Coordinates of C-alpha atoms in Angstrom, one line a residue:
Chain A
M5 CA 35.1 12.7 -50.0
N6 CA 36.5 15.7 -51.8
M7 CA 38.9 17.9 -49.8
L8 CA 37.1 20.7 -48.1
P9 CA 38.4 24.3 -48.4
T10 CA 41.5 24.8 -46.3
A11 CA 39.7 27.3 -44.1
V12 CA 36.9 24.8 -43.4
E13 CA 39.4 22.0 -42.8
T14 CA 41.1 24.1 -40.3
Y15 CA 37.9 25.1 -38.6
L16 CA 36.7 21.5 -38.4
D17 CA 40.1 20.4 -37.1
N18 CA 40.1 23.0 -34.4
W19 CA 36.4 22.3 -33.5
L20 CA 37.0 18.6 -33.2
R21 CA 40.1 19.0 -31.2
A22 CA 38.4 21.5 -28.8
R23 CA 35.5 19.0 -28.2
S24 CA 37.5 15.8 -27.9
R25 CA 40.8 17.0 -26.4
P26 CA 42.7 14.2 -28.1
L27 CA 45.5 12.5 -26.3
L28 CA 47.7 10.3 -28.5
L29 CA 50.0 7.7 -26.9
T30 CA 52.4 5.8 -29.2
F31 CA 53.8 2.5 -28.1
D32 CA 56.2 -0.1 -29.6
A33 CA 55.2 -3.7 -29.8
Q34 CA 56.5 -4.3 -26.2
W35 CA 54.3 -1.6 -24.8
Q36 CA 57.1 0.8 -24.3
L37 CA 55.8 4.4 -24.5
V38 CA 57.5 6.0 -27.5
D39 CA 55.7 9.3 -27.7
I40 CA 52.8 11.2 -26.1
Q41 CA 51.0 14.1 -27.9
G42 CA 48.0 16.2 -27.3
D43 CA 46.5 18.2 -24.4
V44 CA 48.5 16.5 -21.7
A45 CA 47.7 19.2 -19.2
Y46 CA 44.0 18.9 -19.7
H47 CA 44.2 15.2 -19.0
G48 CA 46.1 15.9 -15.8
L49 CA 49.2 14.0 -17.0
A50 CA 52.8 14.9 -16.7
A51 CA 55.2 13.0 -18.8
E52 CA 56.6 11.2 -15.8
E53 CA 53.1 10.3 -14.5
T54 CA 51.9 8.1 -17.3
D55 CA 52.6 4.7 -15.7
G56 CA 49.2 4.4 -14.1
L57 CA 47.4 5.3 -17.4
V58 CA 49.6 2.9 -19.3
R59 CA 48.7 0.0 -16.9
Q60 CA 45.0 0.8 -17.3
L61 CA 45.4 0.8 -21.1
Q62 CA 47.3 -2.5 -21.0
D63 CA 44.4 -4.0 -18.9
L64 CA 41.9 -2.5 -21.4
L65 CA 43.6 -4.1 -24.4
L66 CA 44.3 -7.4 -22.7
G67 CA 43.6 -10.3 -25.1
L68 CA 43.1 -8.0 -28.1
P69 CA 45.4 -8.1 -31.1
L70 CA 47.5 -4.9 -31.3
D71 CA 47.8 -5.1 -35.1
Q72 CA 44.1 -4.6 -35.7
A73 CA 42.2 -1.3 -35.3
Q74 CA 39.9 -1.3 -32.2
D75 CA 37.2 1.1 -31.2
L76 CA 36.2 1.1 -27.5
P77 CA 33.6 3.8 -26.7
F78 CA 32.8 5.1 -23.3
V79 CA 35.7 3.7 -21.3
E80 CA 35.7 4.8 -17.7
L81 CA 39.3 5.3 -16.5
G82 CA 40.5 5.0 -12.9
D83 CA 40.1 8.7 -12.2
G84 CA 36.4 8.6 -13.2
R85 CA 37.0 10.3 -16.6
H86 CA 35.2 8.8 -19.7
M87 CA 37.1 8.4 -22.9
H88 CA 36.6 6.9 -26.3
V89 CA 39.7 4.7 -26.9
H90 CA 40.9 3.9 -30.4
L91 CA 43.7 1.6 -31.2
V92 CA 45.5 2.5 -34.5
P93 CA 48.2 0.0 -35.7
D94 CA 51.1 1.7 -37.4
G95 CA 53.8 -0.8 -38.6
E96 CA 55.9 -1.9 -35.6
Q97 CA 54.2 0.6 -33.4
F98 CA 50.6 1.3 -32.5
H99 CA 48.8 4.4 -31.3
L100 CA 46.2 4.8 -28.7
L101 CA 44.0 7.7 -29.4
L102 CA 42.0 8.9 -26.3
L103 CA 39.1 11.2 -27.0
D104 CA 37.3 13.0 -24.2
A105 CA 33.7 11.7 -23.8
R106 CA 32.7 13.4 -20.6
D107 CA 29.9 15.5 -22.0
E108 CA 28.6 12.8 -24.3
H109 CA 28.7 10.3 -21.4
G110 CA 26.8 12.6 -19.1
R111 CA 24.0 13.1 -21.7
T112 CA 23.9 9.4 -22.6
Q113 CA 23.9 8.3 -18.9
A114 CA 21.1 10.8 -18.0
Q115 CA 18.9 9.5 -20.9
Q116 CA 19.7 5.8 -20.1
Q117 CA 19.1 6.3 -16.4
L118 CA 15.6 7.7 -17.1
G119 CA 14.8 4.8 -19.4
N120 CA 16.0 2.1 -17.0
E121 CA 14.3 3.7 -14.0
A122 CA 11.1 3.8 -16.0
V123 CA 11.3 0.1 -16.8
L124 CA 12.2 -0.7 -13.1
A125 CA 9.3 1.4 -11.9
G126 CA 7.0 -0.5 -14.4
I127 CA 8.2 -3.8 -12.9
E128 CA 7.5 -2.6 -9.4
K129 CA 4.1 -1.3 -10.5
S130 CA 3.3 -4.7 -11.9
R131 CA 4.4 -6.4 -8.7
T132 CA 2.3 -4.0 -6.6
L133 CA -0.8 -4.6 -8.8
A134 CA -0.3 -8.4 -8.5
R135 CA 0.0 -7.9 -4.7
L136 CA -3.2 -5.8 -4.6
R137 CA -5.0 -8.5 -6.7
Q138 CA -3.8 -11.1 -4.1
I139 CA -5.0 -9.0 -1.2
K140 CA -8.3 -8.5 -3.0
G141 CA -8.7 -12.2 -3.4
E142 CA -7.9 -12.7 0.3
L143 CA -10.4 -10.1 1.3
E144 CA -13.1 -11.7 -0.9
Q145 CA -12.3 -15.1 0.7
Q146 CA -12.5 -13.5 4.2
R147 CA -15.8 -11.9 3.2
A148 CA -17.2 -15.3 2.1
Q149 CA -16.1 -16.8 5.4
L150 CA -17.7 -13.9 7.3
E151 CA -20.9 -14.4 5.3
E152 CA -20.8 -18.1 6.1
A153 CA -20.2 -17.3 9.7
N154 CA -23.2 -14.9 9.6
A155 CA -25.4 -17.6 8.1
L156 CA -24.3 -20.0 10.8
K157 CA -25.1 -17.4 13.4
N158 CA -28.5 -16.9 11.9
A159 CA -29.0 -20.7 11.8
L160 CA -27.9 -20.8 15.5
F161 CA -30.6 -18.2 16.4
A162 CA -33.2 -20.2 14.5
T163 CA -32.1 -23.4 16.3
L164 CA -32.2 -21.7 19.7
S165 CA -35.7 -20.4 18.9
H166 CA -36.7 -24.0 18.1
E167 CA -35.0 -25.4 21.2
F168 CA -36.5 -22.9 23.6
R169 CA -40.0 -23.3 22.2
T170 CA -40.4 -27.0 23.2
P171 CA -39.8 -26.7 26.9
L172 CA -41.7 -23.5 27.0
T173 CA -44.7 -25.2 25.4
S174 CA -44.5 -27.9 28.1
I175 CA -44.3 -25.2 30.8
F176 CA -47.4 -23.5 29.4
G177 CA -49.1 -26.9 29.2
Y178 CA -48.5 -27.6 32.9
L179 CA -49.5 -24.1 33.9
H180 CA -52.7 -24.7 32.1
L181 CA -53.2 -27.9 34.0
L182 CA -52.4 -26.1 37.3
E183 CA -55.0 -23.5 36.5
R184 CA -57.6 -26.1 35.5
D185 CA -57.1 -28.9 38.1
G186 CA -55.8 -27.1 41.2
T187 CA -53.9 -29.1 43.7
A188 CA -54.5 -32.6 42.3
V189 CA -51.7 -32.3 39.8
R190 CA -49.7 -29.6 41.5
G191 CA -46.7 -31.7 42.6
Q192 CA -46.4 -33.4 39.2
A193 CA -46.8 -30.0 37.4
L194 CA -44.2 -28.2 39.6
S195 CA -41.7 -31.1 39.0
A196 CA -42.2 -30.8 35.3
L197 CA -41.8 -27.0 35.5
R198 CA -38.6 -27.4 37.3
R199 CA -37.3 -29.9 34.7
N200 CA -38.1 -27.6 31.9
A201 CA -36.7 -24.6 33.6
S202 CA -33.6 -26.6 34.2
Y203 CA -33.5 -27.6 30.6
L204 CA -33.7 -23.9 29.5
F205 CA -30.9 -23.2 31.9
A206 CA -28.9 -26.0 30.3
L207 CA -29.6 -24.5 26.9
A208 CA -28.2 -21.2 28.0
E209 CA -25.1 -23.1 29.3
N210 CA -24.9 -24.9 26.0
L211 CA -24.9 -21.6 24.2
L212 CA -22.0 -20.4 26.4
E213 CA -20.2 -23.7 25.7
Y214 CA -20.7 -23.1 22.0
G215 CA -18.8 -19.8 22.4
R216 CA -16.1 -21.7 24.2
G217 CA -16.0 -24.2 21.4
E218 CA -15.5 -21.4 18.9
A219 CA -12.4 -20.5 20.9
G220 CA -11.1 -24.0 20.5
E221 CA -12.2 -25.5 23.9
S222 CA -14.0 -28.8 24.4
L223 CA -17.7 -28.9 23.6
L224 CA -18.5 -32.1 25.4
D225 CA -19.1 -32.7 29.1
P226 CA -19.1 -36.5 29.5
A227 CA -20.9 -38.1 32.5
M228 CA -22.8 -41.3 33.4
L229 CA -26.3 -41.5 32.0
D230 CA -29.4 -42.1 34.0
L231 CA -31.5 -43.6 31.2
T232 CA -34.6 -44.1 33.3
A233 CA -34.6 -40.4 34.4
L234 CA -34.1 -39.3 30.8
V235 CA -37.0 -41.3 29.5
A236 CA -39.2 -40.0 32.3
D237 CA -38.3 -36.5 31.6
L238 CA -39.0 -36.8 27.9
D239 CA -42.3 -38.5 28.6
A240 CA -43.3 -35.8 31.0
M241 CA -42.2 -33.0 28.7
F242 CA -44.1 -34.2 25.6
R243 CA -47.2 -35.9 27.1
P244 CA -49.2 -32.7 27.5
L245 CA -48.5 -31.7 23.8
A246 CA -49.4 -35.2 22.6
A247 CA -52.6 -35.2 24.7
E248 CA -53.6 -31.8 23.3
K249 CA -53.2 -33.1 19.7
G250 CA -54.9 -36.4 20.5
I251 CA -51.8 -38.4 19.6
A252 CA -50.7 -41.5 21.4
L253 CA -47.2 -41.1 22.9
V254 CA -44.9 -43.9 23.9
V255 CA -41.4 -43.1 25.3
E256 CA -39.6 -46.2 26.6
S257 CA -36.2 -47.4 27.6
A258 CA -34.5 -50.6 26.3
T259 CA -31.2 -51.9 27.6
A260 CA -29.3 -49.5 29.9
P261 CA -25.8 -48.5 28.9
P262 CA -22.8 -49.9 30.9
A263 CA -21.5 -47.8 33.8
D264 CA -18.3 -46.9 31.9
A265 CA -20.2 -45.4 28.9
L266 CA -20.1 -41.6 29.2
F267 CA -22.5 -39.2 27.5
D268 CA -23.0 -35.4 27.4
A269 CA -26.4 -35.3 29.1
V270 CA -27.4 -31.9 27.8
K271 CA -26.6 -32.7 24.2
L272 CA -28.2 -36.1 24.4
R273 CA -31.4 -34.6 25.8
Q274 CA -31.3 -31.9 23.1
V275 CA -31.1 -34.5 20.3
A276 CA -33.9 -36.5 21.8
I277 CA -36.1 -33.4 22.2
N278 CA -35.4 -32.5 18.6
L279 CA -36.5 -35.9 17.4
L280 CA -39.6 -36.0 19.5
S281 CA -40.6 -32.4 18.9
N282 CA -40.5 -32.8 15.2
A283 CA -42.3 -36.1 15.2
L284 CA -45.1 -34.5 17.2
R285 CA -45.2 -31.4 15.1
Y286 CA -45.6 -33.2 11.9
T287 CA -47.9 -36.0 13.1
V288 CA -51.6 -35.1 12.8
R289 CA -53.1 -38.3 14.1
G290 CA -52.0 -41.7 15.2
Y291 CA -48.9 -42.2 17.4
V292 CA -45.3 -41.2 18.1
R293 CA -43.1 -43.8 19.6
A294 CA -39.6 -43.4 20.9
Q295 CA -37.2 -46.1 22.3
I296 CA -33.8 -45.4 23.8
G297 CA -31.4 -48.2 24.5
W298 CA -27.8 -49.6 24.4
D299 CA -27.2 -51.8 21.4
G300 CA -23.8 -53.1 22.4
N301 CA -21.5 -50.2 21.6
T302 CA -23.7 -47.2 20.9
L303 CA -26.8 -45.6 22.4
R304 CA -29.6 -45.9 19.9
L305 CA -32.7 -43.7 19.9
E306 CA -35.4 -44.7 17.4
V307 CA -38.4 -42.5 16.8
S308 CA -41.3 -43.8 14.7
D309 CA -44.5 -42.0 14.0
T310 CA -47.5 -41.9 11.7
G311 CA -46.6 -38.5 10.3
L312 CA -45.7 -37.5 6.7
G313 CA -42.4 -39.4 6.6
I314 CA -39.3 -38.4 4.8
D315 CA -38.5 -38.8 1.1
A316 CA -35.1 -39.9 -0.3
A317 CA -34.1 -36.4 -1.4
C318 CA -34.8 -34.9 2.0
A319 CA -33.0 -37.7 3.7
K320 CA -29.9 -37.0 1.5
K321 CA -30.0 -33.3 2.3
S322 CA -30.5 -33.9 6.0
S323 CA -26.8 -34.5 6.9
G324 CA -24.7 -31.7 8.1
R325 CA -24.8 -29.1 10.8
S326 CA -27.5 -26.6 11.7
T327 CA -30.1 -28.9 10.1
A328 CA -32.7 -28.1 12.7
A329 CA -32.5 -24.5 11.7
R330 CA -32.8 -25.3 8.0
S331 CA -35.7 -27.5 8.8
T332 CA -37.4 -24.7 10.5
A333 CA -36.9 -22.5 7.5
R334 CA -38.3 -25.1 5.2
A335 CA -41.4 -25.5 7.4
A336 CA -41.9 -21.8 7.2
R337 CA -41.7 -22.0 3.5
G338 CA -44.2 -24.9 3.6
W339 CA -41.8 -27.6 2.6
D340 CA -43.0 -30.9 3.9
C341 CA -39.9 -32.6 5.2
P342 CA -41.1 -33.3 8.7
S343 CA -38.6 -35.7 10.1
S344 CA -35.4 -34.5 8.4
S345 CA -34.2 -32.4 11.2
A346 CA -34.9 -35.1 13.7
S347 CA -33.0 -37.8 11.9
S348 CA -30.1 -35.6 11.1
S349 CA -29.8 -34.3 14.6
A350 CA -29.7 -37.8 15.8
Chain B
M8 CA 56.3 -15.9 -8.4
S9 CA 54.4 -16.0 -11.8
E10 CA 51.6 -13.7 -12.6
I11 CA 49.1 -14.2 -15.4
A12 CA 46.2 -11.9 -16.4
R13 CA 42.8 -12.8 -17.6
K14 CA 40.0 -10.6 -18.9
I15 CA 36.5 -11.4 -17.6
C16 CA 33.3 -9.7 -18.4
M17 CA 30.2 -9.0 -16.3
L18 CA 27.1 -9.7 -18.4
G19 CA 23.5 -9.2 -17.4
D20 CA 20.4 -7.0 -17.8
F21 CA 20.5 -3.5 -16.4
G22 CA 19.9 -3.0 -12.7
V23 CA 20.9 -6.5 -11.6
G24 CA 23.9 -5.3 -9.6
K25 CA 27.0 -5.9 -11.9
T26 CA 28.7 -2.6 -10.9
S27 CA 27.9 -3.2 -7.2
L28 CA 29.3 -6.7 -7.3
V29 CA 32.6 -5.4 -8.8
A30 CA 32.7 -2.6 -6.2
R31 CA 32.2 -5.1 -3.5
Y32 CA 34.8 -7.4 -4.9
V33 CA 37.5 -4.9 -5.8
R34 CA 37.0 -2.1 -3.3
N35 CA 34.8 -3.7 -0.7
T36 CA 32.3 -0.9 -0.9
F37 CA 28.5 -0.7 -1.6
S38 CA 26.2 2.1 -2.6
D39 CA 22.4 1.6 -2.7
K40 CA 22.0 4.4 -5.2
Y41 CA 21.3 3.0 -8.7
L42 CA 23.5 4.7 -11.4
T43 CA 23.4 3.1 -14.8
T44 CA 26.6 2.2 -16.5
V45 CA 27.4 3.6 -19.9
G46 CA 30.1 1.8 -21.9
V47 CA 32.5 0.0 -19.7
K48 CA 34.6 0.3 -16.6
V49 CA 37.7 -1.8 -16.1
D50 CA 38.9 -2.8 -12.7
S51 CA 41.4 -5.5 -11.6
R52 CA 42.2 -7.6 -8.6
L53 CA 45.1 -10.0 -7.9
V54 CA 44.0 -13.4 -6.8
S55 CA 46.5 -15.9 -5.3
L56 CA 46.0 -19.4 -6.8
S57 CA 48.9 -21.0 -5.0
P58 CA 51.9 -19.8 -3.0
D59 CA 53.8 -19.2 -6.3
T60 CA 51.1 -18.3 -8.7
D61 CA 48.9 -15.2 -8.8
I62 CA 46.2 -14.4 -11.4
K63 CA 45.2 -10.9 -12.2
L64 CA 41.5 -10.7 -12.9
V65 CA 40.8 -7.8 -15.3
I66 CA 37.1 -7.2 -14.8
W67 CA 35.1 -5.5 -17.4
D68 CA 31.9 -4.1 -16.0
I69 CA 29.8 -3.7 -19.2
A70 CA 26.6 -1.6 -19.5
G71 CA 23.6 -3.8 -18.8
K72 CA 21.6 -5.1 -21.7
A73 CA 19.2 -7.9 -22.3
V74 CA 20.8 -8.6 -25.7
L75 CA 24.3 -8.1 -27.0
D76 CA 24.6 -5.2 -29.4
N77 CA 27.7 -4.4 -31.5
F78 CA 29.2 -2.2 -28.8
N79 CA 29.0 -5.0 -26.2
Q80 CA 30.3 -7.6 -28.7
N81 CA 33.4 -5.4 -29.1
Y82 CA 33.9 -5.2 -25.4
L83 CA 33.8 -9.0 -25.2
R84 CA 36.7 -9.6 -27.5
G85 CA 39.7 -11.0 -25.7
A86 CA 37.8 -12.2 -22.7
S87 CA 38.5 -15.6 -21.1
G88 CA 35.7 -15.7 -18.6
L89 CA 32.2 -14.5 -18.1
I90 CA 30.3 -13.7 -15.0
L91 CA 26.6 -13.9 -15.8
V92 CA 24.5 -11.8 -13.4
A93 CA 20.8 -12.0 -12.7
D94 CA 18.6 -10.3 -10.1
G95 CA 16.8 -13.0 -8.0
T96 CA 13.8 -10.7 -7.6
R97 CA 13.4 -10.5 -11.5
E98 CA 12.9 -13.8 -13.1
A99 CA 13.2 -12.2 -16.5
S100 CA 16.8 -11.1 -15.7
L101 CA 17.8 -14.8 -15.3
R102 CA 16.5 -15.6 -18.8
A103 CA 18.3 -12.5 -20.1
A104 CA 21.6 -13.7 -18.5
L105 CA 21.4 -17.1 -20.0
N106 CA 20.5 -15.7 -23.3
L107 CA 23.5 -13.3 -23.2
A108 CA 25.7 -16.3 -22.5
M109 CA 24.5 -18.0 -25.6
Q110 CA 25.1 -14.9 -27.7
A111 CA 28.6 -14.4 -26.1
R112 CA 29.7 -17.8 -27.4
D113 CA 29.4 -16.3 -30.9
V114 CA 32.2 -13.8 -30.0
I115 CA 34.4 -15.8 -27.6
A116 CA 35.1 -19.5 -27.8
D117 CA 34.4 -21.7 -24.8
P118 CA 34.7 -19.1 -22.0
A119 CA 34.8 -20.1 -18.4
C120 CA 31.4 -19.1 -16.9
V121 CA 29.8 -18.7 -13.5
L122 CA 26.3 -17.4 -12.8
F123 CA 25.7 -14.9 -9.9
V124 CA 22.0 -14.6 -8.8
N125 CA 22.3 -11.4 -7.0
K126 CA 20.2 -9.5 -4.3
L127 CA 20.3 -12.4 -1.8
D128 CA 19.5 -9.8 0.9
L129 CA 16.0 -9.5 -0.7
V130 CA 15.5 -13.3 -0.9
D131 CA 12.0 -13.0 0.5
R132 CA 11.1 -11.2 -2.8
W133 CA 12.8 -13.6 -5.1
E134 CA 11.0 -14.8 -8.2
V135 CA 13.7 -17.2 -9.1
T136 CA 12.9 -20.5 -7.4
P137 CA 15.3 -23.0 -5.9
A138 CA 14.1 -25.6 -8.4
V139 CA 15.0 -23.5 -11.3
L140 CA 18.5 -22.8 -9.8
A141 CA 19.0 -26.6 -9.2
E142 CA 18.3 -27.2 -12.8
I143 CA 20.7 -24.5 -14.0
R144 CA 23.4 -25.8 -11.6
R145 CA 23.6 -29.0 -13.7
S146 CA 25.3 -27.0 -16.5
I147 CA 26.9 -24.0 -14.8
A148 CA 28.3 -23.0 -11.4
V149 CA 25.7 -20.8 -9.6
F150 CA 26.3 -18.4 -6.7
E151 CA 23.6 -16.7 -4.8
T152 CA 25.2 -13.3 -4.0
S153 CA 24.5 -10.1 -2.3
A154 CA 26.6 -7.1 -3.2
L155 CA 25.1 -5.4 -0.2
S156 CA 26.3 -8.0 2.4
G157 CA 29.0 -9.5 0.3
D158 CA 27.6 -13.0 0.6
G159 CA 28.8 -15.3 -2.2
V160 CA 30.8 -12.6 -3.9
E161 CA 34.3 -13.8 -3.0
A162 CA 33.4 -17.4 -3.5
G163 CA 32.0 -16.7 -7.0
F164 CA 35.0 -14.7 -8.2
A165 CA 37.3 -17.3 -6.7
E166 CA 35.6 -20.1 -8.5
L167 CA 36.0 -18.3 -11.8
A168 CA 39.7 -17.6 -11.1
R169 CA 40.2 -21.3 -10.4
K170 CA 38.5 -22.1 -13.7
L171 CA 40.9 -19.6 -15.5
A172 CA 44.0 -21.0 -13.9
P173 CA 46.5 -22.4 -16.5

């Protein structure tokens, strides 16, 4: 580069010196301070107070060859000042030129801080969005569970409707007999009314027990089974309906269970009523026959009828809970699957 | 009593806690305010290796970058050891630290290395998994650290000082 006019050279020299406040420290090869020049006062240094700065500079140049020029920008010194440090070899000596970088450091730091904080905020935003997506997924899952619970509740109501209808039908049947025949059948009719009323009461108890089951408590109430009484109750309950439809009804007991076999009487009765109720509902003519007995390790209830029967597809679908309710819905839609609920409930 | 000095450099992405780790180790202080480092800050601490040997660790806290630029390569010259720093809550910062270690080997030959996975106090938000750390431990000493609580900091620096012993 050609030499600039002297006036410009002087101006430039003054301008650079004013901006960078150069401090020049000259050392021999053993790090003995030979000379110090520049704005010592600006840097807060007295000639006798240079030991701390020299130690810092020795640390700064640790491991670096002193006979090669080095440029270390933005070095923060112990007192918090920021300098550009230049190593300038000079024969047996070397110079360390320190240029004030305070203003430049401040501007660069402010700019870098903004950039870094923006990136960190972006990362945090991504995390928050991921968390929101996760929460949304959990809410959708909970919604699906609530919808399933609601469907189960609806199924329960349908089942209850079905369960209450059978004993009520029987009650109406006996009331009809009482009205028609007077005292002749009064005792039998009242007994049947009491049984059916008891059953309705038991159903209500069962509903409460269902609620307890939702809370994690036991659903079963095991007790000894009076098979003869159960068969008699079922026969008395369904005989009026069978007679009204002109269908032959046979309800009989086989081998009684051993004394140590325990059953939940309400649920057992509920299952038997389901089976017989459906068999009677979907049998137009002919017979319905039920047999209950102990086969060695289980209580078996077999229902046969001359109704529509059950095809393979329906039989496959008939497993699972709340089948009676689904069966009711199917019947309402005109789907002929008469015995599915009965077999699945059993 | 003999005293030797070794230059070590803190390397890692920005915001992983390099400056805070040095402040904890050298001055036993902590500030939760994030202030980005521009350039380099040099601190030192004397570590006793044996009753008659001390080592002075000259610690270069270098501005955080995911890759080494020319400035940072200049800062690395003359270093004997590296402390790679990652933020456990930012999995990408671990990859950056390992990548920086690879690049640093072009500037300094065979440096002693340890890895600090920082922000142990936020461990419930960590993205870095124990399985990943177990894999890395097969090739480098890993310290789970917290500049806030000080956990793992002394042990990590001590391990590097031991590696740098003559």
